[in-house]
CSV table of C-alpha atoms and ligand atoms in Angstrom, one decimal:
chain,number,residue,atom,x,y,z
A,105,MET,CA,0.0,0.0,0.0
A,106,ALA,CA,2.8,2.4,0.9
A,107,LEU,CA,4.5,1.5,-2.4
A,108,PHE,CA,1.4,2.7,-4.2
A,109,CYS,CA,1.2,5.9,-2.2
A,110,LYS,CA,4.9,6.8,-1.7
A,111,ASP,CA,5.2,9.2,-4.7
A,112,ILE,CA,2.4,11.5,-3.4
A,113,PRO,CA,4.5,14.6,-2.7
A,114,GLY,CA,4.8,16.0,0.8
A,115,ILE,CA,3.6,13.0,2.7
A,116,ALA,CA,5.8,10.9,5.0
A,117,TRP,CA,4.4,7.3,5.6
A,118,PHE,CA,4.8,5.5,8.8
A,119,GLY,CA,4.1,1.8,9.1
A,120,VAL,CA,3.1,-0.4,12.1
A,121,GLU,CA,3.7,-4.1,12.0
A,122,LEU,CA,4.1,-6.9,14.5
A,123,TRP,CA,5.9,-9.7,12.6
A,124,PRO,CA,9.7,-9.2,12.0
A,125,SER,CA,9.5,-10.9,8.6
A,126,GLU,CA,6.7,-8.6,7.4
A,127,LEU,CA,8.5,-5.6,8.9
A,128,LYS,CA,11.6,-6.5,6.9
A,129,GLN,CA,9.6,-6.8,3.7
A,130,ALA,CA,8.1,-3.3,4.4
A,131,TYR,CA,11.5,-1.9,5.1
A,132,ARG,CA,12.8,-3.3,1.7
A,133,THR,CA,10.1,-1.3,-0.2
A,134,CYS,CA,11.9,2.0,0.9
A,135,ALA,CA,8.4,3.5,0.9
A,136,TYR,CA,8.3,4.3,4.6
A,137,SER,CA,9.9,7.2,6.5
A,138,GLY,CA,9.5,5.1,9.7
A,139,LEU,CA,8.5,1.6,10.7
A,140,VAL,CA,7.4,0.6,14.2
A,141,GLN,CA,7.2,-2.9,15.5
A,142,ALA,CA,4.1,-3.0,17.7
A,143,ASN,CA,1.2,-5.3,18.5
A,144,LEU,CA,-1.9,-3.4,17.5
A,145,ALA,CA,-3.9,-5.7,19.8
A,146,SER,CA,-2.3,-4.2,22.8
A,147,GLN,CA,-0.6,-0.9,22.1
A,148,LEU,CA,-0.5,2.0,19.6
A,149,PRO,CA,2.7,3.9,20.0
A,150,LEU,CA,1.6,7.0,18.1
A,151,ARG,CA,1.1,10.6,19.3
A,152,HIS,CA,-2.4,12.1,19.2
A,153,GLY,CA,-3.0,14.5,16.4
A,154,LEU,CA,0.0,13.1,14.5
A,155,ALA,CA,-1.5,11.9,11.3
A,156,ASP,CA,-3.3,13.5,8.3
A,157,VAL,CA,-4.1,10.2,6.7
A,158,ILE,CA,-4.5,6.7,8.2
A,159,ILE,CA,-4.7,3.5,6.1
A,160,LEU,CA,-6.0,0.3,7.7
A,161,ASN,CA,-5.5,-2.1,4.9
A,162,GLU,CA,-6.8,-5.6,5.8
A,163,ILE,CA,-5.9,-5.3,9.5
A,164,LEU,CA,-9.1,-4.9,11.6
A,165,MET,CA,-10.1,-8.5,11.0
A,166,TYR,CA,-7.0,-9.7,12.9
A,167,LEU,CA,-7.8,-7.8,16.0
A,168,ASP,CA,-10.4,-8.3,18.7
A,169,ASN,CA,-9.9,-4.8,20.0
A,170,SER,CA,-10.9,-3.1,16.7
A,171,THR,CA,-13.5,-0.8,18.3
A,172,GLU,CA,-11.0,0.6,20.8
A,173,LEU,CA,-8.3,0.8,18.1
A,174,LEU,CA,-10.5,2.8,15.8
A,175,ALA,CA,-11.3,5.2,18.7
A,176,GLU,CA,-7.6,5.6,19.3
A,177,PHE,CA,-7.0,6.2,15.6
A,178,TYR,CA,-9.6,8.9,15.8
A,179,LYS,CA,-7.4,10.7,18.3
A,180,ILE,CA,-4.2,10.1,16.3
A,181,LEU,CA,-5.7,11.8,13.3
A,182,GLY,CA,-5.4,15.6,13.1
A,183,PRO,CA,-8.5,17.9,12.8
A,184,SER,CA,-9.1,17.4,9.1
A,185,GLY,CA,-7.7,13.9,9.0
A,186,ILE,CA,-9.0,11.1,6.7
A,187,ILE,CA,-9.1,7.4,7.4
A,188,PHE,CA,-9.2,4.6,4.7
A,189,VAL,CA,-10.5,1.2,6.0
A,190,TYR,CA,-10.2,-1.7,3.5
A,191,ASN,CA,-11.5,-5.0,4.7
A,192,PRO,CA,-13.3,-8.2,3.6
A,193,ILE,CA,-17.0,-8.4,4.3
A,194,TYR,CA,-19.3,-11.5,4.6
A,195,SER,CA,-23.0,-12.1,4.3
A,196,THR,CA,-22.9,-14.5,7.3
A,197,PRO,CA,-20.4,-13.0,9.7
A,198,ASN,CA,-22.1,-14.3,12.9
A,199,VAL,CA,-21.9,-17.9,11.7
A,200,LEU,CA,-18.3,-17.5,10.7
A,201,SER,CA,-17.4,-15.9,14.1
A,202,THR,CA,-19.1,-18.7,16.0
A,203,LEU,CA,-17.2,-21.4,13.9
A,204,LYS,CA,-14.0,-19.5,14.5
A,205,ARG,CA,-14.6,-19.3,18.3
A,206,ILE,CA,-15.3,-23.1,18.4
A,207,GLY,CA,-12.2,-23.8,16.3
A,208,ARG,CA,-10.0,-21.7,18.6
A,209,ARG,CA,-11.4,-23.5,21.6
A,210,ILE,CA,-10.5,-26.9,20.0
A,211,HIS,CA,-7.1,-25.8,18.8
A,212,ARG,CA,-5.9,-23.8,21.8
A,213,SER,CA,-2.4,-23.8,20.4
A,214,SER,CA,-3.6,-21.5,17.5
A,215,GLU,CA,-4.1,-18.7,19.9
A,216,ALA,CA,-0.5,-18.9,21.0
A,217,ILE,CA,0.6,-18.8,17.4
A,218,ALA,CA,-1.5,-15.7,16.7
A,219,PHE,CA,0.5,-13.5,19.0
A,220,ASP,CA,3.9,-15.1,18.9
A,221,CYS,CA,5.9,-12.9,16.7
A,222,LYS,CA,8.6,-15.5,16.2
A,223,SER,CA,6.1,-17.7,14.2
A,224,ASP,CA,5.7,-17.5,10.5
A,225,TRP,CA,3.1,-14.9,9.6
A,226,ARG,CA,1.3,-17.2,7.2
A,227,GLN,CA,0.8,-19.7,10.0
A,228,ALA,CA,-0.3,-16.9,12.3
A,229,SER,CA,-2.7,-15.3,9.8
A,230,ARG,CA,-4.8,-18.5,9.7
A,231,ALA,CA,-5.0,-18.5,13.4
A,232,SER,CA,-5.6,-14.8,14.0
A,233,ARG,CA,-8.4,-13.8,11.5
A,234,ILE,CA,-10.9,-13.3,14.3
A,235,THR,CA,-13.4,-10.7,13.3
A,236,PHE,CA,-15.9,-11.2,10.5
A,237,TYR,CA,-17.7,-8.1,9.3
A,238,SER,CA,-20.9,-7.6,7.3
A,239,PHE,CA,-21.2,-4.5,5.1
A,240,ASP,CA,-23.3,-2.8,7.8
A,241,SER,CA,-21.2,-3.8,10.8
A,242,LEU,CA,-17.9,-2.5,9.3
A,243,ILE,CA,-19.5,0.8,8.5
A,244,SER,CA,-21.1,1.0,12.0
A,245,GLU,CA,-17.8,0.3,13.7
A,246,VAL,CA,-16.1,3.1,11.8
A,247,ARG,CA,-19.0,5.5,12.6
A,248,TYR,CA,-19.1,4.4,16.3
A,249,ALA,CA,-15.5,5.6,16.7
A,250,GLY,CA,-16.7,9.1,15.7
A,251,PHE,CA,-15.9,9.2,12.0
A,252,GLU,CA,-18.2,10.6,9.4
A,253,ILE,CA,-18.4,8.3,6.4
A,254,VAL,CA,-17.5,10.1,3.1
A,255,HIS,CA,-17.6,7.2,0.6
A,256,VAL,CA,-18.0,3.4,0.5
A,257,ALA,CA,-16.6,1.6,-2.5
A,258,GLY,CA,-17.0,-2.1,-3.3
A,259,PHE,CA,-14.1,-4.3,-4.7
A,260,ARG,CA,-14.0,-7.9,-5.9
A,261,MET,CA,-16.8,-10.4,-5.8
A,262,PHE,CA,-16.9,-14.0,-4.4
A,263,ARG,CA,-13.4,-13.8,-3.1
A,264,ASN,CA,-14.3,-14.7,0.5
A,265,ARG,CA,-17.1,-17.0,-0.4
A,266,ILE,CA,-15.7,-19.4,-2.8
A,267,ARG,CA,-11.9,-19.9,-2.5
A,268,ALA,CA,-11.6,-21.5,-6.0
A,269,MET,CA,-13.0,-18.3,-7.5
A,270,ARG,CA,-9.8,-16.4,-6.5
A,271,LYS,CA,-7.9,-18.0,-9.3
A,272,LEU,CA,-10.2,-16.3,-11.8
A,273,GLU,CA,-8.8,-12.9,-10.5
A,274,ASP,CA,-5.8,-13.7,-12.7
A,275,TYR,CA,-8.0,-13.0,-15.8
A,276,ASP,CA,-8.6,-9.4,-17.0
A,277,TRP,CA,-12.2,-10.1,-18.2
A,278,TYR,CA,-13.1,-11.5,-14.8
A,279,ARG,CA,-11.6,-8.5,-13.0
A,280,LYS,CA,-13.3,-6.1,-15.3
A,281,ILE,CA,-16.8,-7.7,-14.8
A,282,THR,CA,-16.5,-8.1,-11.0
A,283,LYS,CA,-15.0,-4.7,-10.6
A,284,GLN,CA,-18.0,-3.2,-12.2
A,285,LEU,CA,-20.5,-5.4,-10.3
A,286,ALA,CA,-18.8,-4.7,-6.9
A,287,GLY,CA,-18.5,-1.0,-7.8
A,288,ASN,CA,-22.2,-0.7,-8.5
A,289,HIS,CA,-23.3,-2.9,-5.6
A,290,PRO,CA,-20.8,-2.5,-2.7
A,291,ARG,CA,-23.2,-4.4,-0.4
A,292,TRP,CA,-22.6,-7.6,-2.6
A,293,ALA,CA,-18.8,-7.0,-2.9
A,294,SER,CA,-16.4,-9.3,-1.0
A,295,ASP,CA,-14.2,-6.3,0.1
A,296,ILE,CA,-15.1,-2.7,0.8
A,297,LEU,CA,-13.1,0.5,1.2
A,298,ILE,CA,-14.6,3.0,3.6
A,299,ILE,CA,-13.3,6.6,3.4
A,300,ALA,CA,-14.2,8.6,6.5
A,301,LYS,CA,-13.2,11.9,8.1
A,302,LYS,CA,-13.2,13.4,11.5
B,578,SAM,C1,-3.3,-8.9,5.1
B,578,SAM,S1,-1.8,-8.1,5.7
B,578,SAM,C2,-2.1,-6.4,5.3
B,578,SAM,C3,-0.9,-5.9,4.7
B,578,SAM,C4,-0.6,-4.4,4.8
B,578,SAM,N1,-1.5,-3.7,5.6
B,578,SAM,C5,-0.5,-3.8,3.4
B,578,SAM,O1,-1.2,-2.8,3.1
B,578,SAM,O2,0.3,-4.3,2.6
B,578,SAM,C6,-2.1,-8.1,7.5
B,578,SAM,C7,-0.9,-7.6,8.2
B,578,SAM,O3,-1.3,-7.4,9.6
B,578,SAM,C8,-0.2,-7.7,10.4
B,578,SAM,N2,-0.8,-8.0,11.8
B,578,SAM,C9,-1.6,-8.9,12.1
B,578,SAM,N3,-1.9,-8.9,13.4
B,578,SAM,C10,-1.2,-7.8,13.9
B,578,SAM,C11,-1.1,-7.2,15.2
B,578,SAM,N4,-1.7,-7.7,16.2
B,578,SAM,N5,-0.3,-6.1,15.3
B,578,SAM,C12,0.4,-5.6,14.2
B,578,SAM,N6,0.3,-6.1,13.0
B,578,SAM,C13,-0.5,-7.2,12.8
B,578,SAM,C14,0.4,-9.0,9.7
B,578,SAM,O4,1.7,-9.2,10.1
B,578,SAM,C15,0.3,-8.6,8.3
B,578,SAM,O5,1.4,-8.0,7.8
């Protein structure tokens, strides 16, 4: 994400990441003015009023303190700050959350992997995707933190519903059709981007 944004003049990007392997990868992009190793589930080492723009790209779903975290990001944003929240959405989030809770109970070890930064991130990610949002619940959570929603855009279709369909994303024709569908009907999309302001 920072690679995509790094050429916007006059902006210095700071990244927060827990896993050393991912931190290293972010460092190699040369896109960040600063990178901080921190666990967003327990701390946010950033000054209030520090940022003009905050990008939460596929991160809220890994945290069970997302409500508190968004409220903290509200304070970290300056007076005319903007936040971008990109996250998958599901039509049956409660069913998925319940299944996940049962799974975590059965595999108690998964929980340990999720917050052990020595583990491989790929292993950890499977264990730590803990919050499943619907279109409405993601928007409500951003609103609840105090933000005013400016725009909601839909991206991709079927990605979280049928895994095999992800392979189709390699084809231009498929990306074109689904981009249009998701764009016109964000509620049906598999991922949404919320743009909100203070
Ligand atoms: C799907 S990736 C998103 C990638 C990144 N935001 C980007 O734009 O390229 C999720 C990232 O969240 C990080 N992550 C997961 N749980 C975290 C936590 N508790 N604290 C900090 N980072 C975490 C993972 O290490 C991983 O790099």
